[in-house]
């Protein structure tokens, strides 16, 4: 599988709608620059070795329908900014090392059909 870090230069793929990097050996942090991909509908980074925190900038992905960051080594809190993703249908953050509370802002995700926060 792929290894190394996720390049912040992916921010220049302005028309990108789907980014699937799951089931690899990617490590390091999730670049906050991914928050500039305004056309992105699906972001799947699950089953890697990513660490650090979930960037609050992901809350600016207004077209995002599916976000899967499960099965990594992500730490810290779930950013309340994810509650602004009005198109989000699926949010999977399971099997990480997240802590803190579930942000009340997630309650405003009226399109959400699947929420998985298990095994943190």
Backbone as CSV, one residue per row, in Angstrom:
resi,resn,N_x,N_y,N_z,CA_x,CA_y,CA_z,C_x,C_y,C_z
1,UNK,0.808,-1.196,0.000,0.000,0.000,0.000,0.846,1.252,0.000
2,UNK,0.183,2.360,-0.109,0.845,3.668,-0.095,1.337,4.000,1.305
3,UNK,2.468,4.692,1.386,3.002,5.103,2.679,3.356,6.584,2.617
4,UNK,3.869,7.105,3.720,4.214,8.520,3.778,3.039,9.349,4.255
5,UNK,3.124,10.634,4.025,2.089,11.553,4.493,1.167,11.972,3.353
6,UNK,0.038,12.554,3.722,-0.893,13.095,2.728,-0.374,14.479,2.331
7,UNK,-0.039,14.689,1.057,0.538,15.981,0.659,-0.483,17.121,0.731
8,UNK,-0.077,18.216,1.346,-0.971,19.378,1.432,-1.261,19.949,0.053
9,UNK,-0.436,19.622,-0.924,-0.629,20.122,-2.288,-1.910,19.604,-2.935
10,UNK,-2.546,18.604,-2.332,-3.835,18.134,-2.858,-4.874,19.250,-2.836
11,UNK,-4.617,20.300,-2.062,-5.538,21.439,-1.990,-5.752,22.101,-3.343
12,UNK,-4.843,21.889,-4.276,-4.947,22.528,-5.583,-5.861,21.773,-6.547
13,UNK,-6.373,20.623,-6.128,-7.305,19.851,-6.968,-8.716,20.389,-6.731
14,UNK,-8.961,21.597,-7.192,-10.162,22.347,-6.816,-11.469,21.724,-7.306
15,UNK,-11.421,20.894,-8.334,-12.639,20.260,-8.836,-12.830,18.842,-8.307
16,UNK,-11.946,18.404,-7.409,-12.000,17.041,-6.884,-13.294,16.806,-6.111
17,UNK,-14.002,15.736,-6.449,-15.254,15.400,-5.775,-15.114,14.205,-4.845
18,UNK,-14.174,13.295,-5.139,-13.993,12.090,-4.330,-12.505,11.895,-4.067
19,UNK,-12.143,11.702,-2.796,-10.761,11.409,-2.418,-10.763,10.174,-1.532
20,UNK,-10.296,9.065,-2.085,-10.271,7.787,-1.383,-8.820,7.366,-1.182
21,UNK,-8.359,7.407,0.052,-6.999,7.000,0.393,-7.027,5.934,1.486
22,UNK,-8.146,5.242,1.612,-8.318,4.276,2.692,-7.485,3.016,2.473
23,UNK,-7.248,2.300,3.581,-6.565,1.004,3.580,-5.157,1.091,2.994
24,UNK,-4.367,2.001,3.546,-2.969,2.161,3.161,-2.120,2.233,4.426
25,UNK,-0.927,2.749,4.296,-0.037,2.916,5.448,0.348,4.380,5.591
26,UNK,-0.596,5.255,5.298,-0.338,6.691,5.398,-0.215,7.091,6.859
27,UNK,0.728,7.993,7.156,0.910,8.441,8.530,0.977,9.961,8.570
28,UNK,1.248,10.480,9.748,1.278,11.928,9.901,-0.122,12.471,10.127
29,UNK,-0.259,13.753,9.919,-1.527,14.426,10.205,-2.398,14.534,8.954
30,UNK,-3.669,14.843,9.188,-4.572,15.182,8.086,-4.337,16.666,7.782
31,UNK,-3.885,16.998,6.575,-3.576,18.407,6.279,-4.823,19.293,6.368
32,UNK,-4.712,20.381,7.104,-5.843,21.309,7.218,-6.203,21.902,5.862
33,UNK,-5.247,21.913,4.940,-5.479,22.459,3.599,-6.568,21.712,2.838
34,UNK,-6.879,20.477,3.242,-7.957,19.739,2.571,-9.287,20.468,2.720
35,UNK,-9.371,21.355,3.694,-10.579,22.143,3.900,-10.898,23.097,2.763
36,UNK,-9.978,23.272,1.833,-10.215,24.169,0.694,-10.859,23.456,-0.494
37,UNK,-11.055,22.146,-0.400,-11.608,21.371,-1.523,-13.133,21.480,-1.524
38,UNK,-13.629,22.602,-1.986,-15.054,22.925,-1.857,-15.979,22.027,-2.673
39,UNK,-15.454,21.311,-3.662,-16.291,20.405,-4.463,-16.332,18.989,-3.898
40,UNK,-15.556,18.730,-2.841,-15.413,17.373,-2.319,-16.725,16.851,-1.729
41,UNK,-17.151,15.681,-2.199,-18.368,15.034,-1.709,-18.059,13.831,-0.827
42,UNK,-16.903,13.197,-1.051,-16.528,12.032,-0.247,-15.047,12.097,0.094
43,UNK,-14.749,11.942,1.381,-13.372,11.900,1.867,-13.229,10.664,2.735
44,UNK,-12.427,9.719,2.274,-12.250,8.458,2.993,-10.765,8.243,3.248
45,UNK,-10.375,8.364,4.516,-8.983,8.200,4.925,-8.850,7.073,5.944
46,UNK,-9.818,6.193,6.011,-9.852,5.148,7.035,-8.767,4.098,6.829
47,UNK,-8.496,3.364,7.893,-7.548,2.245,7.883,-6.159,2.668,7.418
48,UNK,-5.652,3.689,8.088,-4.288,4.152,7.881,-3.624,4.268,9.247
49,UNK,-2.564,5.030,9.323,-1.863,5.251,10.588,-1.785,6.748,10.876
50,UNK,-2.857,7.454,10.515,-2.895,8.905,10.691,-3.001,9.253,12.169
51,UNK,-2.322,10.331,12.567,-2.384,10.760,13.961,-2.644,12.259,14.020
52,UNK,-2.509,12.812,15.186,-2.850,14.217,15.343,-4.345,14.359,15.554
53,UNK,-4.847,15.543,15.328,-6.261,15.828,15.560,-7.016,15.944,14.238
54,UNK,-8.333,15.945,14.341,-9.173,16.173,13.164,-9.190,17.684,12.904
55,UNK,-8.735,18.121,11.740,-8.678,19.566,11.480,-10.073,20.199,11.462
56,UNK,-10.230,21.287,12.189,-11.516,21.990,12.200,-11.857,22.521,10.813
57,UNK,-10.846,22.717,9.978,-11.055,23.226,8.615,-11.917,22.295,7.769
58,UNK,-12.020,21.021,8.147,-12.890,20.112,7.395,-14.346,20.569,7.472
59,UNK,-14.662,21.397,8.449,-16.007,21.939,8.582,-16.396,22.898,7.472
60,UNK,-15.452,23.288,6.631,-15.752,24.198,5.520,-16.094,23.455,4.229
61,UNK,-16.081,22.124,4.261,-16.354,21.326,3.055,-17.866,21.233,2.840
62,UNK,-18.442,22.280,2.302,-19.898,22.422,2.232,-20.586,21.384,1.353
63,UNK,-19.862,20.752,0.430,-20.468,19.735,-0.440,-20.309,18.320,0.104
64,UNK,-19.606,18.166,1.229,-19.252,16.840,1.730,-20.481,16.048,2.167
65,UNK,-20.593,14.831,1.644,-21.687,13.925,1.993,-21.210,12.750,2.836
66,UNK,-19.956,12.324,2.622,-19.422,11.169,3.343,-18.015,11.479,3.844
67,UNK,-17.824,11.323,5.169,-16.522,11.530,5.798,-16.193,10.310,6.637
68,UNK,-15.116,9.608,6.277,-14.709,8.398,6.993,-13.247,8.526,7.389
69,UNK,-13.027,8.722,8.687,-11.676,8.819,9.239,-11.424,7.676,10.215
70,UNK,-12.208,6.613,10.136,-12.139,5.519,11.102,-10.851,4.713,10.987
71,UNK,-10.541,3.991,12.047,-9.386,3.079,12.105,-8.064,3.783,11.817
72,UNK,-7.811,4.826,12.598,-6.540,5.537,12.575,-6.074,5.704,14.019
73,UNK,-5.211,6.658,14.253,-4.731,6.946,15.610,-4.992,8.413,15.947
74,UNK,-6.149,8.903,15.503,-6.498,10.307,15.713,-6.830,10.550,17.177
75,UNK,-6.385,11.695,17.685,-6.561,12.030,19.094,-7.333,13.342,19.217
76,UNK,-7.633,13.689,20.465,-8.263,14.972,20.725,-9.772,14.902,20.604
77,UNK,-10.364,16.054,20.428,-11.819,16.163,20.412,-12.364,16.100,18.985
78,UNK,-13.662,15.875,18.910,-14.367,15.974,17.628,-14.678,17.461,17.420
79,UNK,-14.163,18.066,16.354,-14.374,19.510,16.169,-15.854,19.857,15.995
80,UNK,-16.305,20.863,16.723,-17.699,21.300,16.608,-18.004,21.803,15.203
81,UNK,-16.977,22.232,14.474,-17.151,22.738,13.108,-17.746,21.693,12.170
82,UNK,-17.607,20.409,12.499,-18.211,19.374,11.650,-19.731,19.510,11.633
83,UNK,-20.286,20.202,12.607,-21.724,20.437,12.657,-22.230,21.384,11.586
84,UNK,-21.335,22.012,10.845,-21.746,22.918,9.762,-21.840,22.211,8.414
85,UNK,-21.543,20.912,8.382,-21.557,20.153,7.119,-22.988,19.736,6.787
86,UNK,-23.754,20.662,6.265,-25.195,20.460,6.081,-25.550,19.365,5.082
87,UNK,-24.626,18.994,4.198,-24.897,17.929,3.223,-24.468,16.550,3.716
88,UNK,-23.858,16.488,4.905,-23.266,15.241,5.387,-24.320,14.171,5.657
89,UNK,-24.113,13.001,5.051,-25.003,11.854,5.235,-24.359,10.767,6.086
90,UNK,-23.026,10.701,6.066,-22.313,9.640,6.782,-21.073,10.214,7.452
91,UNK,-20.954,9.981,8.762,-19.796,10.421,9.534,-19.275,9.241,10.337
92,UNK,-18.089,8.769,9.972,-17.494,7.606,10.629,-16.143,8.001,11.222
93,UNK,-16.091,7.999,12.554,-14.873,8.358,13.280,-14.468,7.252,14.249
94,UNK,-14.968,6.049,14.058,-14.744,4.946,14.992,-13.295,4.465,14.993
95,UNK,-12.939,3.742,16.041,-11.629,3.104,16.181,-10.474,4.087,16.032
96,UNK,-10.551,5.141,16.837,-9.474,6.107,16.967,-9.175,6.266,18.453
97,UNK,-8.582,7.365,18.828,-8.288,7.644,20.234,-8.877,9.002,20.609
98,UNK,-10.089,9.261,20.104,-10.756,10.538,20.356,-11.270,10.580,21.789
99,UNK,-11.371,11.786,22.344,-11.901,11.930,23.696,-12.749,13.193,23.779
100,UNK,-13.186,13.498,24.977,-14.043,14.661,25.151,-15.498,14.297,24.928
101,UNK,-16.299,15.289,24.664,-17.735,15.080,24.495,-18.116,15.072,23.017
102,UNK,-19.311,14.566,22.759,-19.866,14.625,21.403,-20.416,16.041,21.212
103,UNK,-19.922,16.770,20.232,-20.377,18.158,20.060,-21.881,18.232,19.785
104,UNK,-22.561,19.103,20.501,-24.003,19.265,20.294,-24.306,19.729,18.874
105,UNK,-23.344,20.378,18.234,-23.522,20.865,16.861,-23.819,19.736,15.880
106,UNK,-23.403,18.508,16.206,-23.708,17.382,15.317,-25.215,17.165,15.217
107,UNK,-25.955,17.646,16.198,-27.410,17.529,16.183,-28.080,18.362,15.108
108,UNK,-27.341,19.246,14.470,-27.913,20.078,13.403,-27.719,19.459,12.022
109,UNK,-27.091,18.289,11.958,-26.820,17.634,10.670,-28.074,16.905,10.194
110,UNK,-28.992,17.647,9.615,-30.309,17.102,9.267,-30.267,16.063,8.154
111,UNK,-29.192,16.013,7.372,-29.079,15.017,6.297,-28.388,13.734,6.754
112,UNK,-27.883,13.726,7.997,-27.080,12.600,8.473,-27.905,11.321,8.582
113,UNK,-27.394,10.249,7.968,-28.044,8.940,8.004,-27.239,7.924,8.799
114,UNK,-25.922,8.113,8.900,-25.068,7.172,9.632,-24.031,7.949,10.433
115,UNK,-23.995,7.670,11.735,-23.028,8.276,12.644,-22.370,7.159,13.432
116,UNK,-21.057,6.979,13.269,-20.333,5.913,13.961,-19.165,6.518,14.722
117,UNK,-19.292,6.515,16.036,-18.248,7.030,16.916,-17.735,5.926,17.838
118,UNK,-17.955,4.672,17.489,-17.633,3.542,18.364,-16.131,3.326,18.528
119,UNK,-15.765,2.674,19.617,-14.381,2.241,19.895,-13.368,3.380,19.871
120,UNK,-13.647,4.403,20.658,-12.684,5.490,20.849,-12.189,5.482,22.281
